[in-house]
MMTF fields as JSON, N, C-alpha, C and O atoms, coordinates in Angstrom:
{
  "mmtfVersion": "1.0.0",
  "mmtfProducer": "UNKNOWN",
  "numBonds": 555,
  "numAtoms": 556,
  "numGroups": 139,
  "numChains": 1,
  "numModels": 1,
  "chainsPerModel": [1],
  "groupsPerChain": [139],
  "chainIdList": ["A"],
  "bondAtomList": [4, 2, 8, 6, 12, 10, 16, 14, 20, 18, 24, 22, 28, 26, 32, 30, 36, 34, 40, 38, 44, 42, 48, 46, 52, 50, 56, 54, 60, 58, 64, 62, 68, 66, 72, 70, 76, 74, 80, 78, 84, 82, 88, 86, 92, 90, 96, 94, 100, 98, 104, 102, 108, 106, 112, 110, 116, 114, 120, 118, 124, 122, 128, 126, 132, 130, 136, 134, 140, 138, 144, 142, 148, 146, 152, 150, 156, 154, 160, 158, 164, 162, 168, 166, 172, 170, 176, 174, 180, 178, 184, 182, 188, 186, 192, 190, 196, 194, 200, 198, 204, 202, 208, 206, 212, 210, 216, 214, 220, 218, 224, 222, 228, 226, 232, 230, 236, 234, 240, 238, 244, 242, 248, 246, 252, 250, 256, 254, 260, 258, 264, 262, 268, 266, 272, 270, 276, 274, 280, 278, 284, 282, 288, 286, 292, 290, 296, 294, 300, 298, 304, 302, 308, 306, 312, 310, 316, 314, 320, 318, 324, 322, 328, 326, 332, 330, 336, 334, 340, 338, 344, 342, 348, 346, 352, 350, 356, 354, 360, 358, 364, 362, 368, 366, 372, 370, 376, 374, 380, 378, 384, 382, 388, 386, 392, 390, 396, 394, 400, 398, 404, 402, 408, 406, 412, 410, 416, 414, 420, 418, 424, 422, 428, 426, 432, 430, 436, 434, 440, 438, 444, 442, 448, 446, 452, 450, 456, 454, 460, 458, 464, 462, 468, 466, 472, 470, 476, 474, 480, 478, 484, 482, 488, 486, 492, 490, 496, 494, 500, 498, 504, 502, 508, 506, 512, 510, 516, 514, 520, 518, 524, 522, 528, 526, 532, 530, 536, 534, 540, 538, 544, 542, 548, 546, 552, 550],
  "bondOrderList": [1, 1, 1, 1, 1, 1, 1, 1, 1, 1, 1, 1, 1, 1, 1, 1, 1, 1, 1, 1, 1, 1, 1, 1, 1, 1, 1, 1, 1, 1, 1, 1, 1, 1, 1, 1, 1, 1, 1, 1, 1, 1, 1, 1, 1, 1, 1, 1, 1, 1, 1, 1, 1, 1, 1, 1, 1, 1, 1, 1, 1, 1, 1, 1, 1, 1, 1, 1, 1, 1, 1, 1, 1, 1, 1, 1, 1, 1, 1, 1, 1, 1, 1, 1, 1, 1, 1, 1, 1, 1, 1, 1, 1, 1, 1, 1, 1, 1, 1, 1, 1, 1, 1, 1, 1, 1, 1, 1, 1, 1, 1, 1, 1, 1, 1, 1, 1, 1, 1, 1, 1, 1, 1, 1, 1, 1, 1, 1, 1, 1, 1, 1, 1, 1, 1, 1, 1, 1],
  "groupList": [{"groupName": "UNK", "atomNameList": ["N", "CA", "C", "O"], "elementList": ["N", "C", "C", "O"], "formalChargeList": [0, 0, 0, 0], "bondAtomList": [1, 0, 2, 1, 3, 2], "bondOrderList": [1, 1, 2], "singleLetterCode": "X", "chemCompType": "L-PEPTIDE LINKING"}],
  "groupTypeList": [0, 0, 0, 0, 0, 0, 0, 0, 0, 0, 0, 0, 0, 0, 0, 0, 0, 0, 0, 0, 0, 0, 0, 0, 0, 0, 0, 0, 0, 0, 0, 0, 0, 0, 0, 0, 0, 0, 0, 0, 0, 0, 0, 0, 0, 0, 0, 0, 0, 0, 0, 0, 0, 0, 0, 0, 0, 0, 0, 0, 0, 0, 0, 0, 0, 0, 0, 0, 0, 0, 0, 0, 0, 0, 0, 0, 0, 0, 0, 0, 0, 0, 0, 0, 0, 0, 0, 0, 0, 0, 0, 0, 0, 0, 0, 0, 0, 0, 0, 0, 0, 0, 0, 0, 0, 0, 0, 0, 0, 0, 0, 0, 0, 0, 0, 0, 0, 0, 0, 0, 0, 0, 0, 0, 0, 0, 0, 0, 0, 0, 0, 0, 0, 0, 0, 0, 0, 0, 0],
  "groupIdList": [1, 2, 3, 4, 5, 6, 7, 8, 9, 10, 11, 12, 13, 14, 15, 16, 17, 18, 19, 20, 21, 22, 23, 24, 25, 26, 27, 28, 29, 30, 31, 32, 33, 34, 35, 36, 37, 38, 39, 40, 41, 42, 43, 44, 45, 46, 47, 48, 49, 50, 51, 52, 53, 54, 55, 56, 57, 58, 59, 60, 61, 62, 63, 64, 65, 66, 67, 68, 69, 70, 71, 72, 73, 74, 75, 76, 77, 78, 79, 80, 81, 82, 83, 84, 85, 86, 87, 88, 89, 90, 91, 92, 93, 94, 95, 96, 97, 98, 99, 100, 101, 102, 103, 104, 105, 106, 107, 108, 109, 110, 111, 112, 113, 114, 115, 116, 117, 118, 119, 120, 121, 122, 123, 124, 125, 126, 127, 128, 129, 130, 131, 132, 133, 134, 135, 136, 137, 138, 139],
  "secStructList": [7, 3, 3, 3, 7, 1, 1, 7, 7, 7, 2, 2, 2, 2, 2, 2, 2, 2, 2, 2, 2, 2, 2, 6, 6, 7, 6, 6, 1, 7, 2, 2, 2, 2, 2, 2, 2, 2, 2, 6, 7, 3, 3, 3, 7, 7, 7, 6, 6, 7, 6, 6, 2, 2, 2, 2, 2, 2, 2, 2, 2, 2, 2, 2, 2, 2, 2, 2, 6, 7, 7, 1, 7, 3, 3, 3, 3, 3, 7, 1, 7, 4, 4, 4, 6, 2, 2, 2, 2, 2, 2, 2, 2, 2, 6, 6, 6, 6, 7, 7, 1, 1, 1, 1, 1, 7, 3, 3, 3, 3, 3, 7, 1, 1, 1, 1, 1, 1, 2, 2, 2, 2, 2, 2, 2, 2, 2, 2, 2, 6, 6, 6, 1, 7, 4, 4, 4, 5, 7],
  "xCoordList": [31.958, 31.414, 31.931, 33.113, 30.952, 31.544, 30.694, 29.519, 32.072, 32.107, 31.066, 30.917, 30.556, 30.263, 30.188, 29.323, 30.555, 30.335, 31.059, 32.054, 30.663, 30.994, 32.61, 33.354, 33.013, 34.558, 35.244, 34.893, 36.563, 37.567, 38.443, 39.153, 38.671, 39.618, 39.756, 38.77, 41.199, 41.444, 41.073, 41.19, 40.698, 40.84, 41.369, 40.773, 42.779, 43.56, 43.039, 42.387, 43.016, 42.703, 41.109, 40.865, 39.986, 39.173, 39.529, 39.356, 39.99, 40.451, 40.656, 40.031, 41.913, 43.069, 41.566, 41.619, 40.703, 39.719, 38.883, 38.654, 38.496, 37.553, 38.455, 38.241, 39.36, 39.874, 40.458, 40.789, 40.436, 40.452, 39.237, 39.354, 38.272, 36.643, 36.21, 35.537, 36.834, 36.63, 37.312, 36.625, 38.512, 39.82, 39.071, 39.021, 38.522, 37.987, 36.488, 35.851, 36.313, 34.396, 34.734, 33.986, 35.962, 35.86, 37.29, 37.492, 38.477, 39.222, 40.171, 41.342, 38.739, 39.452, 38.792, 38.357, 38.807, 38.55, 39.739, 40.848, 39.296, 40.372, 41.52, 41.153, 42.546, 43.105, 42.846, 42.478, 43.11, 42.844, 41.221, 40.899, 40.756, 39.495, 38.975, 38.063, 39.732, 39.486, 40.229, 39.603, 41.299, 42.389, 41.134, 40.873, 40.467, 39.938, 38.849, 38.949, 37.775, 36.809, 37.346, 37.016, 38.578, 39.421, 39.595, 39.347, 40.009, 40.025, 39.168, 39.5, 37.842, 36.895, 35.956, 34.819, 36.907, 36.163, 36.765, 37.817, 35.817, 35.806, 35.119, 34.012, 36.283, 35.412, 35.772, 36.833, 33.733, 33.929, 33.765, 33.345, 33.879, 33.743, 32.739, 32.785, 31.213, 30.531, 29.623, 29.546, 29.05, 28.058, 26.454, 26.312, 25.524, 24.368, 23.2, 22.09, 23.523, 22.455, 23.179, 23.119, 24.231, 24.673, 24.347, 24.786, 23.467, 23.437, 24.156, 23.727, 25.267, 26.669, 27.381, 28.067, 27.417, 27.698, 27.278, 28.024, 26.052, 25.292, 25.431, 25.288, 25.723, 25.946, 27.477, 27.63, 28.187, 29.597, 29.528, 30.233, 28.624, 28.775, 28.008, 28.223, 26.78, 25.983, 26.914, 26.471, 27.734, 28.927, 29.764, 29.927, 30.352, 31.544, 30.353, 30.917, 29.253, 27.979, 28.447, 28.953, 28.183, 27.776, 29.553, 29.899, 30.172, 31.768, 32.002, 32.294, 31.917, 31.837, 31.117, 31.615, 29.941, 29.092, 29.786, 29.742, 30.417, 31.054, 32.134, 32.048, 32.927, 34.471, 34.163, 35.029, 32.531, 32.5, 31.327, 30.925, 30.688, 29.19, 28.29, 27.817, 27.818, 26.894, 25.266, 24.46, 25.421, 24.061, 23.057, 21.915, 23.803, 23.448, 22.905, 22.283, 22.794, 22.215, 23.244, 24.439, 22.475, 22.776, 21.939, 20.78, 22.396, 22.028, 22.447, 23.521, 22.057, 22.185, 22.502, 21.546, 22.963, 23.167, 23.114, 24.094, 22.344, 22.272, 21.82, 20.742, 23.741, 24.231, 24.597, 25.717, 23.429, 24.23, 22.974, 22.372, 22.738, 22.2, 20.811, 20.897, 19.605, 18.263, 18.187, 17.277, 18.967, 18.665, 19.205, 18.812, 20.038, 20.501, 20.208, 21.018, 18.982, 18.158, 17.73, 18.104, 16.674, 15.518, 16.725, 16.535, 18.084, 18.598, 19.576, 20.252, 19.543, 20.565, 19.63, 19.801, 18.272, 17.33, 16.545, 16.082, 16.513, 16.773, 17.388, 16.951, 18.817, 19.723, 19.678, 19.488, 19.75, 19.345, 18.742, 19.138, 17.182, 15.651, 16.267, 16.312, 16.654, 17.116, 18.365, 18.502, 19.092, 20.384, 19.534, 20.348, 18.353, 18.115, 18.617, 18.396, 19.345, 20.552, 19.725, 20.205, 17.712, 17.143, 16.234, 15.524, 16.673, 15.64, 15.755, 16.873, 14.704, 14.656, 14.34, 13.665, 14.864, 14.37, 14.994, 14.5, 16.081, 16.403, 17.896, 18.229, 18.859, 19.893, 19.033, 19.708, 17.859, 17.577, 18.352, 17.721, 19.105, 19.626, 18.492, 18.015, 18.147, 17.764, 18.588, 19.777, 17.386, 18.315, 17.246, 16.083, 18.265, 17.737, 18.218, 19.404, 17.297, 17.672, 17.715, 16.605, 18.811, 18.519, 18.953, 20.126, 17.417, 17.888, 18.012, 17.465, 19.247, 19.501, 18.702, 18.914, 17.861, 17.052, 18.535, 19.724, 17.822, 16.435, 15.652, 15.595, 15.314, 14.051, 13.555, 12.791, 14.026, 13.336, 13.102, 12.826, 13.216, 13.479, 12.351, 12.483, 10.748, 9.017, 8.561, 9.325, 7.658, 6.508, 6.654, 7.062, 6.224, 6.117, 7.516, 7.325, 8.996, 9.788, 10.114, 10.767, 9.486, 8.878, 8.593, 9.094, 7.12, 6.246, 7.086, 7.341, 7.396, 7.81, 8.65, 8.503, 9.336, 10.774, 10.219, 10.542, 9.082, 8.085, 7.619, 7.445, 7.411, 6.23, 7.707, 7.518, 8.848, 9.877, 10.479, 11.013, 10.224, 10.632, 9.599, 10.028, 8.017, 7.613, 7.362, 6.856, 7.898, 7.044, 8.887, 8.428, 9.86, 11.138, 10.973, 10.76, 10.917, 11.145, 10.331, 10.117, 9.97, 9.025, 9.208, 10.286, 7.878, 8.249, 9.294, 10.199, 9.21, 10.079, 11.574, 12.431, 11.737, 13.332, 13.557, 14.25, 12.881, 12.891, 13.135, 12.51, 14.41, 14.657, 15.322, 15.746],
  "yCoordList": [22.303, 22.764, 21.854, 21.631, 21.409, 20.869, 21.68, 22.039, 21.843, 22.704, 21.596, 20.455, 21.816, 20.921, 21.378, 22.24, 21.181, 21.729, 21.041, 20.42, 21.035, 20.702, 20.76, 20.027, 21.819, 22.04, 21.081, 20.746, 20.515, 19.711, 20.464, 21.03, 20.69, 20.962, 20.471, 20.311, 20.243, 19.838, 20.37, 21.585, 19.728, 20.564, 21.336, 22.405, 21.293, 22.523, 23.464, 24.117, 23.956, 25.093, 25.734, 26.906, 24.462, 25.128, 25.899, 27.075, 24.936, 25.628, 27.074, 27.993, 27.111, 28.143, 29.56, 30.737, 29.168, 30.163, 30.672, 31.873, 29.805, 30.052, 30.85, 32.057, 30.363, 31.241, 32.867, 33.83, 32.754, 34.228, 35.062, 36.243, 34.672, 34.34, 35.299, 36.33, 34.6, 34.993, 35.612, 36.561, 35.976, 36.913, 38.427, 39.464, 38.183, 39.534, 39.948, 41.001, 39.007, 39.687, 39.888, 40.627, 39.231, 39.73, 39.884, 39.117, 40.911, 41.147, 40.954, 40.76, 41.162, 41.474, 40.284, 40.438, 39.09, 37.455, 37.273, 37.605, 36.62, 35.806, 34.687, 33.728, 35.085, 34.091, 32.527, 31.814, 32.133, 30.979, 30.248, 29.134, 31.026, 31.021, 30.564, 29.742, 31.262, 31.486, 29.879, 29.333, 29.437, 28.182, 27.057, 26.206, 27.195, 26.39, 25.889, 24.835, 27.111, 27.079, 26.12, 25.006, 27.235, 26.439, 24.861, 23.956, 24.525, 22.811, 21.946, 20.79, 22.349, 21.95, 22.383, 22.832, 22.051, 22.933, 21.451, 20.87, 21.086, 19.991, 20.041, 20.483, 19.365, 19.757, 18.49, 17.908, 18.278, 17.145, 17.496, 18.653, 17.112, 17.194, 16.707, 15.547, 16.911, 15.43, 16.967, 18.162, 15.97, 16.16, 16.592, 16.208, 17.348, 17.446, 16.583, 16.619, 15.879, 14.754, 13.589, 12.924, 13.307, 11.468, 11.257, 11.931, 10.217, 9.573, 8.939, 8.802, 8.551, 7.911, 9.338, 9.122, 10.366, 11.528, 11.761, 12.086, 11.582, 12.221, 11.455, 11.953, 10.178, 8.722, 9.238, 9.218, 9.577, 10.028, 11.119, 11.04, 12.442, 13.588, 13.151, 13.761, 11.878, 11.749, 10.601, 10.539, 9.97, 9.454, 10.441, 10.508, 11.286, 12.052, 12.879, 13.039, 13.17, 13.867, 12.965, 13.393, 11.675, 10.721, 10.613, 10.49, 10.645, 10.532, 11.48, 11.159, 13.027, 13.834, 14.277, 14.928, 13.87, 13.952, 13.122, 13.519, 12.016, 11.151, 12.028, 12.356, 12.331, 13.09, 14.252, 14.742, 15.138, 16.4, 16.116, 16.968, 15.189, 15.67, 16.279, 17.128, 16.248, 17.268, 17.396, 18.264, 15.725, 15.57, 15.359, 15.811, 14.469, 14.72, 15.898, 15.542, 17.219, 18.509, 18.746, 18.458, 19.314, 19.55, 20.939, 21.092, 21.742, 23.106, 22.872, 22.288, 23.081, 22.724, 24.164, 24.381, 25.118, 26.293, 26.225, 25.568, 26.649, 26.116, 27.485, 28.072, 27.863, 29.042, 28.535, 28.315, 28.381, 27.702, 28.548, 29.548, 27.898, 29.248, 27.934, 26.707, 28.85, 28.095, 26.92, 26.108, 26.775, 25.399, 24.362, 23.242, 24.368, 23.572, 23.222, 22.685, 23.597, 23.341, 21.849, 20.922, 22.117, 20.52, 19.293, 18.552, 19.099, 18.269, 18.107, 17.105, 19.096, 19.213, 18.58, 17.632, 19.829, 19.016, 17.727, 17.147, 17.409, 15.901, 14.729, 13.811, 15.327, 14.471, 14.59, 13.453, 15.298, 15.381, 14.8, 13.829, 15.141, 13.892, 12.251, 11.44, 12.126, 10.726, 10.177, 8.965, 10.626, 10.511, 10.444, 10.113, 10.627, 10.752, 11.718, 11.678, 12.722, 13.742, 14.992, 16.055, 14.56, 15.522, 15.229, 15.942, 13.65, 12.985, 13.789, 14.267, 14.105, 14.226, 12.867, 11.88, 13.076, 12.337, 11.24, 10.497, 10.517, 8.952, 9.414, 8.763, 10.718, 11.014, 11.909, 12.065, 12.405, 13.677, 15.161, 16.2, 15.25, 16.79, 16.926, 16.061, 18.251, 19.076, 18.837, 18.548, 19.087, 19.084, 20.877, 21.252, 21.389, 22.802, 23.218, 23.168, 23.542, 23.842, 25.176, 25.702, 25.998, 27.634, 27.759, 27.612, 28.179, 28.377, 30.262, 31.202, 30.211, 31.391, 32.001, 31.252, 32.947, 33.713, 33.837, 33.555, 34.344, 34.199, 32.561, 32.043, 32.104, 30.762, 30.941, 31.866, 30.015, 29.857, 31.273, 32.215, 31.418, 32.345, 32.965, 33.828, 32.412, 32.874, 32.29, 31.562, 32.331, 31.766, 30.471, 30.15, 29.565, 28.04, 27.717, 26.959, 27.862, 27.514, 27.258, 26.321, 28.35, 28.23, 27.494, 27.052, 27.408, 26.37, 25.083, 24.315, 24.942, 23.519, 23.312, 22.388, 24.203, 23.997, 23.726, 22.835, 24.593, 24.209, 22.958, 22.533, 22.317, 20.716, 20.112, 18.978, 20.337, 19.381, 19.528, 18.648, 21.022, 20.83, 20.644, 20.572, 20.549, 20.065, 18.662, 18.079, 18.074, 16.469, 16.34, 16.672, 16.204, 16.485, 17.07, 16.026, 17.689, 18.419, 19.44, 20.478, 19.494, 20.226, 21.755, 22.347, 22.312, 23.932, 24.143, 24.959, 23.585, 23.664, 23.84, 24.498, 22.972, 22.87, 23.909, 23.721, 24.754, 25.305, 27.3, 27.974, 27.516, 28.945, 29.385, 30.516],
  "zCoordList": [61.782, 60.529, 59.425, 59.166, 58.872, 57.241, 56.341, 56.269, 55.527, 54.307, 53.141, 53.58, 52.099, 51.244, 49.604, 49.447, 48.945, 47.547, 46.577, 46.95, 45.089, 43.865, 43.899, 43.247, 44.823, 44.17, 44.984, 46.115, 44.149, 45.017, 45.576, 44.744, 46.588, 47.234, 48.814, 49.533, 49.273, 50.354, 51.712, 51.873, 52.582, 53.912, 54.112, 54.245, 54.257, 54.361, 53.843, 54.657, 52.567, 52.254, 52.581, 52.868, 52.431, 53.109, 54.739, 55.059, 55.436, 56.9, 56.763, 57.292, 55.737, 55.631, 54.846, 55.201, 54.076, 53.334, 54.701, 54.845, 55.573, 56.938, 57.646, 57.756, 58.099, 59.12, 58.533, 59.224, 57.177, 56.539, 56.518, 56.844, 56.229, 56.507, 57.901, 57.883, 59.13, 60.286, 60.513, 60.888, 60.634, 60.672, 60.168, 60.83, 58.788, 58.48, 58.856, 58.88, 59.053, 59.854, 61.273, 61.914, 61.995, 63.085, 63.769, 64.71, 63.374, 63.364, 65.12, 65.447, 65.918, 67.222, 68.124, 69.265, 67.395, 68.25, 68.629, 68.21, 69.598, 70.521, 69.412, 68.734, 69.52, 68.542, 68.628, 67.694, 69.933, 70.544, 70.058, 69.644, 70.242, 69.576, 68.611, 68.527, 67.588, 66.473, 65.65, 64.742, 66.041, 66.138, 66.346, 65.496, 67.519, 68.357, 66.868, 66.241, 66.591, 65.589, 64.562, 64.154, 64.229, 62.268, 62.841, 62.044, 64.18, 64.153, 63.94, 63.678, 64.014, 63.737, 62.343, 62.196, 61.547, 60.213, 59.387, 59.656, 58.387, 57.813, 56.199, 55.894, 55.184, 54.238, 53.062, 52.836, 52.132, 51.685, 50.349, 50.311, 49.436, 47.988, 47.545, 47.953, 46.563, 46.049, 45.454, 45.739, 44.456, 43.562, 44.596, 45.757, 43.918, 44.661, 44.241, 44.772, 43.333, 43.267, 42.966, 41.932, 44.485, 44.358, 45.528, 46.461, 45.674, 46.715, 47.763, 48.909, 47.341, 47.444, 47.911, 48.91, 47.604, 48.111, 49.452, 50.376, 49.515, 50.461, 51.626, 52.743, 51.422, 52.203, 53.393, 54.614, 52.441, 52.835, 53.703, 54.709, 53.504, 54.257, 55.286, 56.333, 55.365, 56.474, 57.417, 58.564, 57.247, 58.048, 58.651, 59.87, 57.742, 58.053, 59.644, 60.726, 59.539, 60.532, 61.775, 62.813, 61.464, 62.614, 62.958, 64.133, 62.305, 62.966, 63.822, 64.974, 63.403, 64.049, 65.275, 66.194, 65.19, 66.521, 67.576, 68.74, 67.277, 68.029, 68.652, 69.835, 68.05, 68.493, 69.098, 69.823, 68.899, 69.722, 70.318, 71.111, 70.163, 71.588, 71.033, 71.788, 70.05, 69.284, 69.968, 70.303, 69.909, 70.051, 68.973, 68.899, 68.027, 66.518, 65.996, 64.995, 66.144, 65.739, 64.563, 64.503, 63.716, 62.405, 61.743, 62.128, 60.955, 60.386, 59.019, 58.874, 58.405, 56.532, 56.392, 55.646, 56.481, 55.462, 53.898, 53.548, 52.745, 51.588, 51.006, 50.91, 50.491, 49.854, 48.59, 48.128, 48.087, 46.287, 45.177, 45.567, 43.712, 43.21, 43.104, 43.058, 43.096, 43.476, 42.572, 42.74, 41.731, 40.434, 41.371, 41.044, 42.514, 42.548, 44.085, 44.84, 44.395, 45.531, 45.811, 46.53, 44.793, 44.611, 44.926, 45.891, 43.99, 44.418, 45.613, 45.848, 46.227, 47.761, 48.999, 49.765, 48.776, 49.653, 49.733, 50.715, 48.361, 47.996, 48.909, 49.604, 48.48, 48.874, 50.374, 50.806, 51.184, 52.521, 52.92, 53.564, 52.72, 52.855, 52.824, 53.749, 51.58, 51.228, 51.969, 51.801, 52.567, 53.043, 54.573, 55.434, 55.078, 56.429, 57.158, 58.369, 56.65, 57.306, 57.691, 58.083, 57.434, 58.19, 59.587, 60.296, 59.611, 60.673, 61.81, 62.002, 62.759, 64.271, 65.282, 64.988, 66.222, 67.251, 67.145, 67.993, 66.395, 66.601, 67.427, 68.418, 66.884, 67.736, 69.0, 70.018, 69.028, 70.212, 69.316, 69.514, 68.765, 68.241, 67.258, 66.524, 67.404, 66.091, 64.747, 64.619, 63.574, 62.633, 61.706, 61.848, 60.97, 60.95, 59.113, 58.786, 58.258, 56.873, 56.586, 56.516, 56.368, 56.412, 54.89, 54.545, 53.574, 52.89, 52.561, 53.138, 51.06, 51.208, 50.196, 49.242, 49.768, 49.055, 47.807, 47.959, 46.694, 46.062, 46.031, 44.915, 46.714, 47.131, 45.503, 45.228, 44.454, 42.818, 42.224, 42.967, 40.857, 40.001, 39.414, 38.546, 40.018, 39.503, 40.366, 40.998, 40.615, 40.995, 41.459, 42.575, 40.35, 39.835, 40.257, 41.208, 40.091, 40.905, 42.417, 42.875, 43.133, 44.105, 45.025, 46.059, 44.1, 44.884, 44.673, 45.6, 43.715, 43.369, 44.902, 45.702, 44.975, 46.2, 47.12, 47.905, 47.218, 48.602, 49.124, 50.266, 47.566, 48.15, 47.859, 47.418, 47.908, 47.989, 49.476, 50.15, 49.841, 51.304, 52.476, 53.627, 52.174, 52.817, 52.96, 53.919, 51.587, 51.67, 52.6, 53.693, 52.793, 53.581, 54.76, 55.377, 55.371, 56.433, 57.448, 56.822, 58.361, 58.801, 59.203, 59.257, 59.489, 59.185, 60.261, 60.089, 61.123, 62.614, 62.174, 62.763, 60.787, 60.591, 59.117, 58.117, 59.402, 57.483, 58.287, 59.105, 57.409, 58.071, 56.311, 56.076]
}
């Protein structure tokens, strides 16, 4: 898992926020388990409309697939507030960090509702995630 957002903060503490995270949604995991997950929890700092950002989290992807076997597969979770959509999925599209088929892994965008604030916001999000990504990868 990589963490991604505006705020700076270190790995560690993201780790240390996740495994509190999971500790309380699921009290009676395997500790080992749970260790196993937090080692693999990764987190980067950057802006949602730098390219140069996006460059960095789509390396830190391809580093990682390397060290675990992924299979380049990738899931975007995109829990932020709808203004700040257009440029995440942006940066994704542009960063290539939604291609299929050149690693073989899926790549998968799950956004989180409220999806734009009327109507016309909306749609707009819409022809930004379709001219990006296909319905196959849009949850």
């Amino acid at each position: 898992m990589i963490g991604y957002s505006r705020t700076d903060i270190e790995g560690a503490e993201f780790r240390k926020n996740a495994e509190k995270a999971v500790k309380k949604a699921h009290p009676k995991a395997d500790p080992a388990e749970v260790k196993e997950f937090i080692s693999r929890c990764y987190y980067l700092s950057g802006k949602y409309d730098s390219a140069e950002d996006y460059a960095k989290l789509k390396k830190t992807a391809e580093q990682l697939e390397k060290k675990y076997s992924t299979g380049g597969s990738l899931i975007f979770h995109i829990a932020t507030p709808p203004e700040a959509y257009e440029n995440i999925l942006k940066g994704i599209a542009a960063a290539g960090l939604g291609n299929e088929g050149k690693t073989g892994g899926f790549k998968r965008i799950v956004i989180e509702k409220p999806f734009g604030r009327n109507l016309s916001e909306s749609l707009k999000l819409n022809s930004v995630i379709d001219g990006s990504f296909s319905e196959k990868q849009i949850y």
